[in-house]
mmCIF file of N, CA and C in Angstrom:
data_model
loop_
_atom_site.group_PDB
_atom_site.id
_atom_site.type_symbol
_atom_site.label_atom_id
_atom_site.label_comp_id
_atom_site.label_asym_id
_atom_site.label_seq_id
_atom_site.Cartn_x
_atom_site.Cartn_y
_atom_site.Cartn_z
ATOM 1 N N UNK A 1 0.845 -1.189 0.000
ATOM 2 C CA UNK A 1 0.000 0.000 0.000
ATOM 3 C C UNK A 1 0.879 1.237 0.000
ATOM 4 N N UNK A 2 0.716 1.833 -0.374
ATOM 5 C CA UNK A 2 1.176 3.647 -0.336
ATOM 6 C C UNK A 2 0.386 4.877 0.058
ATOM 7 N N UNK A 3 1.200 5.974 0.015
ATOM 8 C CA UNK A 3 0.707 7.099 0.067
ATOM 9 C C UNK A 3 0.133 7.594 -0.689
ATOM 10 N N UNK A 4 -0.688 8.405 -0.651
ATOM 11 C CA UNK A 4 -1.383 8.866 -2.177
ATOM 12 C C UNK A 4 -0.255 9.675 -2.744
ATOM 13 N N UNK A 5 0.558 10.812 -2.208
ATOM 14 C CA UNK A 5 1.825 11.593 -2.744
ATOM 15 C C UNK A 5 2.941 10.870 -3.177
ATOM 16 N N UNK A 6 3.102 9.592 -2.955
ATOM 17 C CA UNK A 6 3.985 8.701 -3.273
ATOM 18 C C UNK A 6 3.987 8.448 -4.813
ATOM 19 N N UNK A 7 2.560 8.142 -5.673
ATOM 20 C CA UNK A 7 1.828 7.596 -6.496
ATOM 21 C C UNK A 7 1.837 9.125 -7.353
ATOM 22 N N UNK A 8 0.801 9.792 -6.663
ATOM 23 C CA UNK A 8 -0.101 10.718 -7.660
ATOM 24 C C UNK A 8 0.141 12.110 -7.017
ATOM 25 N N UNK A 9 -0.224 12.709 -8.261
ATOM 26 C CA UNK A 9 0.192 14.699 -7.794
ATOM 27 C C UNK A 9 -0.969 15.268 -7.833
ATOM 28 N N UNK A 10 -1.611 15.828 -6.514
ATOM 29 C CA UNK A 10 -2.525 17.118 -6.234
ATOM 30 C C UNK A 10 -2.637 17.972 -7.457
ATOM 31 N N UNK A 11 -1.459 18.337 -7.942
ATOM 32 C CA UNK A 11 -1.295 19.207 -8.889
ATOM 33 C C UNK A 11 -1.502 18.959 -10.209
ATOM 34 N N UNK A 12 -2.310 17.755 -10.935
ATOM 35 C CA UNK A 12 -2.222 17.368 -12.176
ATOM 36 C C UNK A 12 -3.765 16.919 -11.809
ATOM 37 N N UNK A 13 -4.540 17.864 -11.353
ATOM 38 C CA UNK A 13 -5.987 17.209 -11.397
ATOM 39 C C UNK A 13 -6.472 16.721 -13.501
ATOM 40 N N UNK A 14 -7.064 15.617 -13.526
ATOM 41 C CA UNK A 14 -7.749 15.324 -14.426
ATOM 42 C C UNK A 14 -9.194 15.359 -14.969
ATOM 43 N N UNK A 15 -9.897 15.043 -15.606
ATOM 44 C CA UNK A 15 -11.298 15.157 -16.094
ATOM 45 C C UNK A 15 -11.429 14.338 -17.291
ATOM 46 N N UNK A 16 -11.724 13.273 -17.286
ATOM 47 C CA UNK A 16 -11.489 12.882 -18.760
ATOM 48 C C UNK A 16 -13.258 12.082 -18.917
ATOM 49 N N UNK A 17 -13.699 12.002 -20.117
ATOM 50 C CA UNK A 17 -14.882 10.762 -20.304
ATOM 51 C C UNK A 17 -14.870 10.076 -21.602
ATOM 52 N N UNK A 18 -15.578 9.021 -21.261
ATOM 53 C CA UNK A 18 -15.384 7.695 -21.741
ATOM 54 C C UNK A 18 -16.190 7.197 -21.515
ATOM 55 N N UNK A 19 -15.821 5.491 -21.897
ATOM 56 C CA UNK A 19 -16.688 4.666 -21.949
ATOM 57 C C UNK A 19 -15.800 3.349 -20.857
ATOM 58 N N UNK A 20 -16.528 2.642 -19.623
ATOM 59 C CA UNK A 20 -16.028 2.155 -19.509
ATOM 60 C C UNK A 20 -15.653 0.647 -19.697
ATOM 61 N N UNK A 21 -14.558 0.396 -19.816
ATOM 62 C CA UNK A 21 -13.940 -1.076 -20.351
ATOM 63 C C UNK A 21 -14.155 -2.186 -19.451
ATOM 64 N N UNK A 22 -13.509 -1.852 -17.990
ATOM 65 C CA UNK A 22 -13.160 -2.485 -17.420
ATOM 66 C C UNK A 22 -13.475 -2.255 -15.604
ATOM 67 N N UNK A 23 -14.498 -3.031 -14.782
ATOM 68 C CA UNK A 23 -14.402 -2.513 -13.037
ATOM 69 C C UNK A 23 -13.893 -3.565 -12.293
ATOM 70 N N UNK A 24 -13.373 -3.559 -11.369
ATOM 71 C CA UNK A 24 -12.409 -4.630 -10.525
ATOM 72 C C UNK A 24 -12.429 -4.245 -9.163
ATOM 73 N N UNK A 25 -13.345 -4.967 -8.874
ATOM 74 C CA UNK A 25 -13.687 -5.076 -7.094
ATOM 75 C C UNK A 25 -12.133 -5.471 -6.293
ATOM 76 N N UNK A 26 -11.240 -5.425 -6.272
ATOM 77 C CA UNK A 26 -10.795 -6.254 -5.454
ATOM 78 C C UNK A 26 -9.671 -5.039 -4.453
ATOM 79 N N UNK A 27 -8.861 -5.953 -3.260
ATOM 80 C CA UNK A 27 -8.592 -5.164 -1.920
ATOM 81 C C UNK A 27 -7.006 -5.025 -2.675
ATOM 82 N N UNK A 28 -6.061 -3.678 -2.365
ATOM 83 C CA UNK A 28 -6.877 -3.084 -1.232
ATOM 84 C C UNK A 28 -7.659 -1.892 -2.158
ATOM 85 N N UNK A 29 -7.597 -1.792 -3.573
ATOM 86 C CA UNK A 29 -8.339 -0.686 -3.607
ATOM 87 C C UNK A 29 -8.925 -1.154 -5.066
ATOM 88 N N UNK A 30 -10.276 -0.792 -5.187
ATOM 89 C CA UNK A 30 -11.155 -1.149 -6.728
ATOM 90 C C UNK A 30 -10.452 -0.214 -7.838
ATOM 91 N N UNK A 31 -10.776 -0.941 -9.004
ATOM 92 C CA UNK A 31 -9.919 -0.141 -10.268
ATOM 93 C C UNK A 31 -10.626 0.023 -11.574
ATOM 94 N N UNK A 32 -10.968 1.226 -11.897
ATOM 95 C CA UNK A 32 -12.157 1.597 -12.746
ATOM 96 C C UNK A 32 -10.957 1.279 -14.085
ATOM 97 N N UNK A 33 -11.288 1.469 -15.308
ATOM 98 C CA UNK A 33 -10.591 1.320 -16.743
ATOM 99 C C UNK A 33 -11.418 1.994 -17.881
ATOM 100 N N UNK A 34 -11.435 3.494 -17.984
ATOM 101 C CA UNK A 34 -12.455 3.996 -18.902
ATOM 102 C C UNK A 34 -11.539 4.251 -20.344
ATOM 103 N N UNK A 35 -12.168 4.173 -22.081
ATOM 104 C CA UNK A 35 -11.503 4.355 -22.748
ATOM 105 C C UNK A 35 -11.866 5.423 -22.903
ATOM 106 N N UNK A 36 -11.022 6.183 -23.765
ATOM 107 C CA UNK A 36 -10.897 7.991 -24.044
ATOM 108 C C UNK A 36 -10.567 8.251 -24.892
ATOM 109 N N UNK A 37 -11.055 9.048 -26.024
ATOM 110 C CA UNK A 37 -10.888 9.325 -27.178
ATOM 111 C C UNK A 37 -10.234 10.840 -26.748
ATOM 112 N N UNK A 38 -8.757 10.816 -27.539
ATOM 113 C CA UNK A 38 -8.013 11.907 -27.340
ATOM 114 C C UNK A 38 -8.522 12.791 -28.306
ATOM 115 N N UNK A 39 -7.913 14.256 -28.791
ATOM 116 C CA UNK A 39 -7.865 15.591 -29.827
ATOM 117 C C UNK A 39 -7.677 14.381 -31.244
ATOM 118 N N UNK A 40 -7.551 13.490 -31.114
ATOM 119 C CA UNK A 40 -6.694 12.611 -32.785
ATOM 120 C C UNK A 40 -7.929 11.640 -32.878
ATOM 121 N N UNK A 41 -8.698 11.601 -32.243
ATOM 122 C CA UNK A 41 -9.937 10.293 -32.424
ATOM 123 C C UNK A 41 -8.797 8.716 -31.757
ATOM 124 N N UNK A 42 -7.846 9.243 -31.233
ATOM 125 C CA UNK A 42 -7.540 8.099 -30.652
ATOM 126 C C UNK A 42 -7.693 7.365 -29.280
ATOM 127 N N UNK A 43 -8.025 6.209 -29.423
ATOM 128 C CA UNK A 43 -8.365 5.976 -27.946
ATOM 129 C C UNK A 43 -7.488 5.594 -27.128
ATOM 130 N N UNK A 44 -7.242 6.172 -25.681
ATOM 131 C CA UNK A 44 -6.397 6.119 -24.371
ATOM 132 C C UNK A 44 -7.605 5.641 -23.575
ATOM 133 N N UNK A 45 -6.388 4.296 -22.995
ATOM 134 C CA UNK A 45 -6.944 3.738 -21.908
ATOM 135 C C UNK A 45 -6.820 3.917 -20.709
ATOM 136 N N UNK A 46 -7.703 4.811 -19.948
ATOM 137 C CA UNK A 46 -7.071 5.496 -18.615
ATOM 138 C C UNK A 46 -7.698 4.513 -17.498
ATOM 139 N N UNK A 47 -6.868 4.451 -16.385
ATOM 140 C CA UNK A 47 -7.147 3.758 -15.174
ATOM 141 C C UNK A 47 -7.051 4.681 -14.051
ATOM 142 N N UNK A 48 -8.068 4.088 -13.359
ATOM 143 C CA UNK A 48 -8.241 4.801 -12.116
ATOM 144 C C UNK A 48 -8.280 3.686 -11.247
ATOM 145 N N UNK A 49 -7.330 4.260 -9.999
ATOM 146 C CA UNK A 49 -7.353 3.505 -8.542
ATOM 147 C C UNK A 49 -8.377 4.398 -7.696
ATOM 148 N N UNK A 50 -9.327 3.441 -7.429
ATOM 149 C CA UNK A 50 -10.453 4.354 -6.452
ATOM 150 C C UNK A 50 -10.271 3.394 -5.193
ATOM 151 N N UNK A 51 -11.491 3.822 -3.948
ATOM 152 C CA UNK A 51 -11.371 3.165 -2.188
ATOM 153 C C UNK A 51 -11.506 1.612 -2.594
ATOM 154 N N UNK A 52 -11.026 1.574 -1.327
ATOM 155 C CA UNK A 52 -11.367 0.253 -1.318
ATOM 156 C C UNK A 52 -12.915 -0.350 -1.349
ATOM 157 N N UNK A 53 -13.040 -1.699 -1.550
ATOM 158 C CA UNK A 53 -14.531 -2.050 -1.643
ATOM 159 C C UNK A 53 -15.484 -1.913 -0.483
ATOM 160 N N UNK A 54 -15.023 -2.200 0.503
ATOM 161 C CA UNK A 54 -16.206 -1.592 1.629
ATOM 162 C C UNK A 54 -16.159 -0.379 1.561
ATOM 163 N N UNK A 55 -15.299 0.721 1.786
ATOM 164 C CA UNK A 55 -15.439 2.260 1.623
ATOM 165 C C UNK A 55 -16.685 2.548 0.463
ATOM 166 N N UNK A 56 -16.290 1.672 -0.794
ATOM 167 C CA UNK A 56 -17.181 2.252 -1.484
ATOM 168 C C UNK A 56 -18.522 1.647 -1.525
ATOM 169 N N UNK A 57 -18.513 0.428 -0.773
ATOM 170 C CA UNK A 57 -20.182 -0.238 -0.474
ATOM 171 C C UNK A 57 -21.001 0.897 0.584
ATOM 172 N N UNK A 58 -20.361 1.411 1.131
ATOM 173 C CA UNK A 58 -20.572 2.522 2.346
ATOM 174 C C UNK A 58 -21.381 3.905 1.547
ATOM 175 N N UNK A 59 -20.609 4.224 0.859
ATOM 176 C CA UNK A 59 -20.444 5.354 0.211
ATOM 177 C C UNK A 59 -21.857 5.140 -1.131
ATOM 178 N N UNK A 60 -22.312 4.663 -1.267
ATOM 179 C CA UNK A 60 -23.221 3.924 -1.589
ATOM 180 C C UNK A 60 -23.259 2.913 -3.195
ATOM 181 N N UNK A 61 -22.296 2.503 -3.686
ATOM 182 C CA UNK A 61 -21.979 1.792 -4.402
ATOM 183 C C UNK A 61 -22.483 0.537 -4.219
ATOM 184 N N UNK A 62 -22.486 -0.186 -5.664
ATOM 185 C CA UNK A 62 -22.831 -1.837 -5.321
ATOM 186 C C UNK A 62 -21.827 -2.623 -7.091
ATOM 187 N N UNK A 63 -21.476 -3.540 -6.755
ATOM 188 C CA UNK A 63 -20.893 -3.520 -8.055
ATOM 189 C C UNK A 63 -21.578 -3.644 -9.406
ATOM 190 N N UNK A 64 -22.778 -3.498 -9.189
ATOM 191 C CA UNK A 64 -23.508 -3.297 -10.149
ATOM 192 C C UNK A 64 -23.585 -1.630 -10.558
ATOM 193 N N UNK A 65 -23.272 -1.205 -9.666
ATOM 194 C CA UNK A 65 -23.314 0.415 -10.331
ATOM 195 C C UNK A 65 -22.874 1.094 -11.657
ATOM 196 N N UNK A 66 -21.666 0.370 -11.940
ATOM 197 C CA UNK A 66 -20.827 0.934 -13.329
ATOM 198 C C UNK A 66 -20.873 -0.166 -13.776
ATOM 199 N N UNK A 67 -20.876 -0.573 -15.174
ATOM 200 C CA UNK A 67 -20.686 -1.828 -15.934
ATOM 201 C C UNK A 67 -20.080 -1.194 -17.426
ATOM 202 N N UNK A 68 -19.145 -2.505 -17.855
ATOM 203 C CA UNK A 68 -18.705 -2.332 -19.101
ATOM 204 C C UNK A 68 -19.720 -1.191 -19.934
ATOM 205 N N UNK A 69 -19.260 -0.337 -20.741
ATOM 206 C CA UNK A 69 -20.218 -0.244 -21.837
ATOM 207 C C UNK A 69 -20.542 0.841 -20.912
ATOM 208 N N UNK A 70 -20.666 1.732 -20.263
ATOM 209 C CA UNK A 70 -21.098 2.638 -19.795
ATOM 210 C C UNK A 70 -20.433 3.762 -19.891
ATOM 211 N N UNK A 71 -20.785 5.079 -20.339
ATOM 212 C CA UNK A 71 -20.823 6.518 -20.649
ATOM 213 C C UNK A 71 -20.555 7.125 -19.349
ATOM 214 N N UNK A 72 -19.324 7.822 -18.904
ATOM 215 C CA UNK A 72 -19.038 7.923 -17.441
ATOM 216 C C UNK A 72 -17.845 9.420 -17.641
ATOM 217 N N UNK A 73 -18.136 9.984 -16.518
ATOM 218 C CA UNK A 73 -16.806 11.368 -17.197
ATOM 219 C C UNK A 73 -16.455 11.300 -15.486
ATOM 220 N N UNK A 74 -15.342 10.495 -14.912
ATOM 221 C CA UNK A 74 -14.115 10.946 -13.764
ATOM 222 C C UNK A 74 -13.477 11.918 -13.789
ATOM 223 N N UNK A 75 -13.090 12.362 -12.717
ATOM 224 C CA UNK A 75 -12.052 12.848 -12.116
ATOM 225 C C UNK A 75 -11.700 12.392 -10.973
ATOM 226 N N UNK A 76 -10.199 12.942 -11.212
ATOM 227 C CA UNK A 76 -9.126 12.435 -9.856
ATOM 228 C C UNK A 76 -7.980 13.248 -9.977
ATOM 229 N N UNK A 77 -6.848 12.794 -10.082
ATOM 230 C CA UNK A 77 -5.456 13.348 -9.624
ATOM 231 C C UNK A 77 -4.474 12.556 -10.578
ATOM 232 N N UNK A 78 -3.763 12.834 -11.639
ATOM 233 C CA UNK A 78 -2.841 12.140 -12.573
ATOM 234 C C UNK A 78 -1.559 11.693 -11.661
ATOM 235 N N UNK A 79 -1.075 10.494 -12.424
ATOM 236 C CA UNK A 79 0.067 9.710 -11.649
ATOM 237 C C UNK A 79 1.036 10.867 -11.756
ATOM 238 N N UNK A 80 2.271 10.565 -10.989
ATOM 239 C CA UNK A 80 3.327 11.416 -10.813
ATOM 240 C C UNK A 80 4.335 10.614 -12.540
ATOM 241 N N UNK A 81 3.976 9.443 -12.776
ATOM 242 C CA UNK A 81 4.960 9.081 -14.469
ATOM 243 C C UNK A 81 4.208 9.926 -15.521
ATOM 244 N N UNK A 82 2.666 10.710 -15.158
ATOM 245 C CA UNK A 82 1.966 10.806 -16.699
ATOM 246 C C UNK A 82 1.583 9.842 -17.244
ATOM 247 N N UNK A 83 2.128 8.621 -16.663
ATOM 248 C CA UNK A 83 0.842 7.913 -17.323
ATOM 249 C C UNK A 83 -0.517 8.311 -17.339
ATOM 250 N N UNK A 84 -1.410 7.421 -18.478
ATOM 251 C CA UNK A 84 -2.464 7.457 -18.449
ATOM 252 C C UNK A 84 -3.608 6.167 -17.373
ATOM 253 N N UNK A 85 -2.859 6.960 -15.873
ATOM 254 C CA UNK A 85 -3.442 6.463 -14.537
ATOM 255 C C UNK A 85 -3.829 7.532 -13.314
ATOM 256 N N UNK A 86 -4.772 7.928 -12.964
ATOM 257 C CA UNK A 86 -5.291 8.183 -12.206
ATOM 258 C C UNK A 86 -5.990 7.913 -11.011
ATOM 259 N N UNK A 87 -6.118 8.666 -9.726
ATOM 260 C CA UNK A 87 -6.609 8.163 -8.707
ATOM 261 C C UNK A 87 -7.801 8.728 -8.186
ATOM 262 N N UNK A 88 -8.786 8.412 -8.259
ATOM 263 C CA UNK A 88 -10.474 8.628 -8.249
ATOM 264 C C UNK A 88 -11.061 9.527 -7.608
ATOM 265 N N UNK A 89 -11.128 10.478 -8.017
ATOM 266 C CA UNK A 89 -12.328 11.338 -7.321
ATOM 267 C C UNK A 89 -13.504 11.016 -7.401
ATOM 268 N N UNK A 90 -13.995 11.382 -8.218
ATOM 269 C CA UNK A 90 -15.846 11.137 -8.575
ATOM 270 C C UNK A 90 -16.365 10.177 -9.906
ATOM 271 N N UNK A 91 -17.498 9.837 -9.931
ATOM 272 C CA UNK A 91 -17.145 9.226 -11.264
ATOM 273 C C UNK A 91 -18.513 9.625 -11.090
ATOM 274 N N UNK A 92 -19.138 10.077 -12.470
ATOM 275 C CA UNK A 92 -20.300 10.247 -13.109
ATOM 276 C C UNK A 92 -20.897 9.670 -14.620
ATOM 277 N N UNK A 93 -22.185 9.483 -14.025
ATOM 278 C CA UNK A 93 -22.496 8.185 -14.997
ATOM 279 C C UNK A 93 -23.060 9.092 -16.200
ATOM 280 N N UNK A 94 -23.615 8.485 -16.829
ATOM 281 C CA UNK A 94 -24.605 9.816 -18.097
ATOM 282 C C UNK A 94 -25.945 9.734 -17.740
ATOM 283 N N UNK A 95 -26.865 9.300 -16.678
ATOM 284 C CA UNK A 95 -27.988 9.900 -16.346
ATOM 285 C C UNK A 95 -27.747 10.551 -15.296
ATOM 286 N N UNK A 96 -26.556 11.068 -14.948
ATOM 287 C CA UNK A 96 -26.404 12.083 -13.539
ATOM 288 C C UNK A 96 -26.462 11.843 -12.403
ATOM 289 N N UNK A 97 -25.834 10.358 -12.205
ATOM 290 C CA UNK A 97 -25.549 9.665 -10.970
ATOM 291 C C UNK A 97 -24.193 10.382 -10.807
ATOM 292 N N UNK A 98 -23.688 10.714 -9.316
ATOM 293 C CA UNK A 98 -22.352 11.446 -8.624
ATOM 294 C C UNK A 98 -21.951 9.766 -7.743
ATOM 295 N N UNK A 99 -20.927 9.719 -7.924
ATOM 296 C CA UNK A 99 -20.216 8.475 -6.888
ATOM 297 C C UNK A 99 -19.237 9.211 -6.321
ATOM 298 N N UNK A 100 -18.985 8.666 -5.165
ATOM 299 C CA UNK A 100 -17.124 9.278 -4.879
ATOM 300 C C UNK A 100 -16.507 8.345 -4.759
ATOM 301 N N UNK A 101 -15.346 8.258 -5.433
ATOM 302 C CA UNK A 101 -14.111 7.401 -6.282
ATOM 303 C C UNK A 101 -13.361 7.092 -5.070
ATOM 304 N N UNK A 102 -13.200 7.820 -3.907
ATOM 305 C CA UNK A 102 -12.567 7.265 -2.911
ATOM 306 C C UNK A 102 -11.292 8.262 -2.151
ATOM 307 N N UNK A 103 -11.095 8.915 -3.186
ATOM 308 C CA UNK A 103 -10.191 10.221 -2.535
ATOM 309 C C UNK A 103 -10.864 11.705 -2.635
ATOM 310 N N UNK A 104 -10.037 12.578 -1.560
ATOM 311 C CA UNK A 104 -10.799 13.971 -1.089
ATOM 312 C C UNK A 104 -10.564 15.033 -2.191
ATOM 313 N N UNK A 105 -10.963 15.586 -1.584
ATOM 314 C CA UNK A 105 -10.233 16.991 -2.943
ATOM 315 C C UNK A 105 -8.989 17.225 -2.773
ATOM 316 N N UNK A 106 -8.335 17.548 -1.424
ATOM 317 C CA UNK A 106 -6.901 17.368 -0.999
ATOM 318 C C UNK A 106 -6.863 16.489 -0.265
ATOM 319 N N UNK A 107 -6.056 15.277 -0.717
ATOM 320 C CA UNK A 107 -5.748 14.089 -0.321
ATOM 321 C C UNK A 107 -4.417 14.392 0.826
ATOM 322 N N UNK A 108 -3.735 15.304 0.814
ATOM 323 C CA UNK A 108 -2.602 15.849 1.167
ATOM 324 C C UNK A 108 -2.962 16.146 2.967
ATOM 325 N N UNK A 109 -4.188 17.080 3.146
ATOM 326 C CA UNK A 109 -4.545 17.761 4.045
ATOM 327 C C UNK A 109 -5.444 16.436 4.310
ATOM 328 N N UNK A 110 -5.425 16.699 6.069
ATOM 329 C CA UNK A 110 -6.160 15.940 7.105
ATOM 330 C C UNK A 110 -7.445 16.781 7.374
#
């Protein structure tokens, strides 16, 4: 496990939408996989590390909430390589469901 500052930078907030590919329940933290059509019509496969699975059964999630094939626009916080990986803020569906992905707005601050 890590730090979130270890991983990812406060300072590279993201926004991207898509469609998603791929959801993965598992500990210690669930992992969204939305594809993204860049400025070129090309598609980037971005990943997001969101809470863990009880945090987000809490928070009111069920893993039925997001499924393949779904129209979804995240945000979070870009990795510190630039990859195309991110760590979860919110995820919104396309009928205007709000989730929270599992991290704060400043992950930094207590």
């Amino acid at each position: 496990h890590h730090a979130f500052s270890a991983e990812f930078d406060i300072n590279k907030p993201v926004t991207v939408q898509g469609v998603v590919s791929k959801v993965e329940w598992v500990s210690p933290h669930a992992w969204l996989w939305v594809d993204v059509k860049d400025d070129a019509g090309k598609i980037v496969k971005w990943s997001f590390e969101m809470g863990a699975p009880p945090m987000l059964l809490r928070n009111g999630w069920t893993k039925d909430s997001i499924k393949p094939g779904a129209a979804v626009t995240v945000s979070g916080y870009q990795a510190r390589s630039g990859l195309p990986v991110a760590s979860c803020k919110s995820v919104k569906t396309a009928e205007g469901k709000d989730f929270f992905g599992g991290v704060r707005e400043n992950p930094n601050k207590s």
